[in-house]
Amino acid sequence: MLEVWERVFCAQVWERLSPDLDEKDWAILAGLAEGRTQSEIAQELGISQPAVSQRLQKIRRLAQEILGELRDECL
């Protein structure tokens, strides 16, 4: 039962997060999912490793905000 709620919760996070992500953000997430390092991803995208790190920080911050909103909605 908990697994179902986790899936629903994750789906809601992605649904709310998706509009805020651009093409490079998605490429970074895909690269990480495929096991590439930030440096490898940066080279593939033609950006610096710190730029990849900054984008990941932005994605994490947005996800945390969304998680907080969902938590508040559930309470």
CSV table of C-alpha atoms in Angstrom, one decimal:
chain,number,residue,atom,x,y,z
A,1,MET,CA,0.0,0.0,0.0
A,2,LEU,CA,2.8,2.4,0.9
A,3,GLU,CA,4.4,1.7,-2.5
A,4,VAL,CA,1.3,2.9,-4.3
A,5,TRP,CA,1.3,6.2,-2.3
A,6,GLU,CA,5.0,6.7,-3.0
A,7,ARG,CA,4.3,6.3,-6.8
A,8,VAL,CA,1.4,8.7,-6.6
A,9,PHE,CA,3.4,11.2,-4.6
A,10,CYS,CA,6.4,11.0,-7.0
A,11,ALA,CA,4.1,11.4,-10.0
A,12,GLN,CA,2.7,14.6,-8.4
A,13,VAL,CA,6.1,16.0,-7.8
A,14,TRP,CA,7.2,15.3,-11.5
A,15,GLU,CA,3.9,16.8,-12.8
A,16,ARG,CA,4.5,20.0,-10.9
A,17,LEU,CA,8.3,20.1,-11.6
A,18,SER,CA,8.2,19.4,-15.3
A,19,PRO,CA,7.0,22.8,-16.5
A,20,ASP,CA,10.0,24.4,-14.7
A,21,LEU,CA,12.6,22.3,-16.4
A,22,ASP,CA,14.2,23.2,-19.7
A,23,GLU,CA,15.9,21.0,-22.3
A,24,LYS,CA,19.3,21.1,-20.5
A,25,ASP,CA,17.8,20.3,-17.2
A,26,TRP,CA,16.2,17.2,-18.7
A,27,ALA,CA,19.4,16.2,-20.4
A,28,ILE,CA,21.3,16.5,-17.0
A,29,LEU,CA,18.7,14.3,-15.3
A,30,ALA,CA,18.9,11.8,-18.1
A,31,GLY,CA,22.7,11.7,-17.9
A,32,LEU,CA,22.6,11.2,-14.2
A,33,ALA,CA,20.1,8.4,-14.6
A,34,GLU,CA,22.4,6.8,-17.1
A,35,GLY,CA,25.3,6.9,-14.6
A,36,ARG,CA,27.3,9.7,-16.2
A,37,THR,CA,29.3,12.1,-14.0
A,38,GLN,CA,28.6,15.8,-13.9
A,39,SER,CA,31.8,16.4,-15.8
A,40,GLU,CA,30.8,14.0,-18.6
A,41,ILE,CA,27.3,15.6,-18.8
A,42,ALA,CA,28.9,19.1,-18.9
A,43,GLN,CA,31.1,18.1,-21.8
A,44,GLU,CA,28.2,16.6,-23.7
A,45,LEU,CA,26.1,19.7,-23.2
A,46,GLY,CA,28.9,22.2,-23.9
A,47,ILE,CA,28.7,23.8,-20.5
A,48,SER,CA,30.9,23.8,-17.4
A,49,GLN,CA,30.6,21.3,-14.6
A,50,PRO,CA,29.7,24.1,-12.1
A,51,ALA,CA,26.9,25.0,-14.5
A,52,VAL,CA,25.6,21.4,-14.3
A,53,SER,CA,25.9,21.6,-10.5
A,54,GLN,CA,24.0,24.9,-10.3
A,55,ARG,CA,21.2,23.4,-12.5
A,56,LEU,CA,21.0,20.4,-10.2
A,57,GLN,CA,20.8,22.7,-7.2
A,58,LYS,CA,17.9,24.6,-8.9
A,59,ILE,CA,16.1,21.3,-9.6
A,60,ARG,CA,16.6,20.1,-6.0
A,61,ARG,CA,15.3,23.4,-4.6
A,62,LEU,CA,12.2,23.3,-6.8
A,63,ALA,CA,11.6,19.7,-5.9
A,64,GLN,CA,11.9,20.6,-2.2
A,65,GLU,CA,9.4,23.4,-2.6
A,66,ILE,CA,7.0,21.1,-4.3
A,67,LEU,CA,7.4,18.5,-1.6
A,68,GLY,CA,6.6,21.2,1.0
A,69,GLU,CA,3.5,22.2,-0.9
A,70,LEU,CA,2.3,18.6,-1.2
A,71,ARG,CA,3.0,18.0,2.5
A,72,ASP,CA,0.9,21.1,3.4
A,73,GLU,CA,-1.9,19.9,1.2
A,74,CYS,CA,-2.0,16.6,2.9
A,75,LEU,CA,-2.1,18.0,6.4
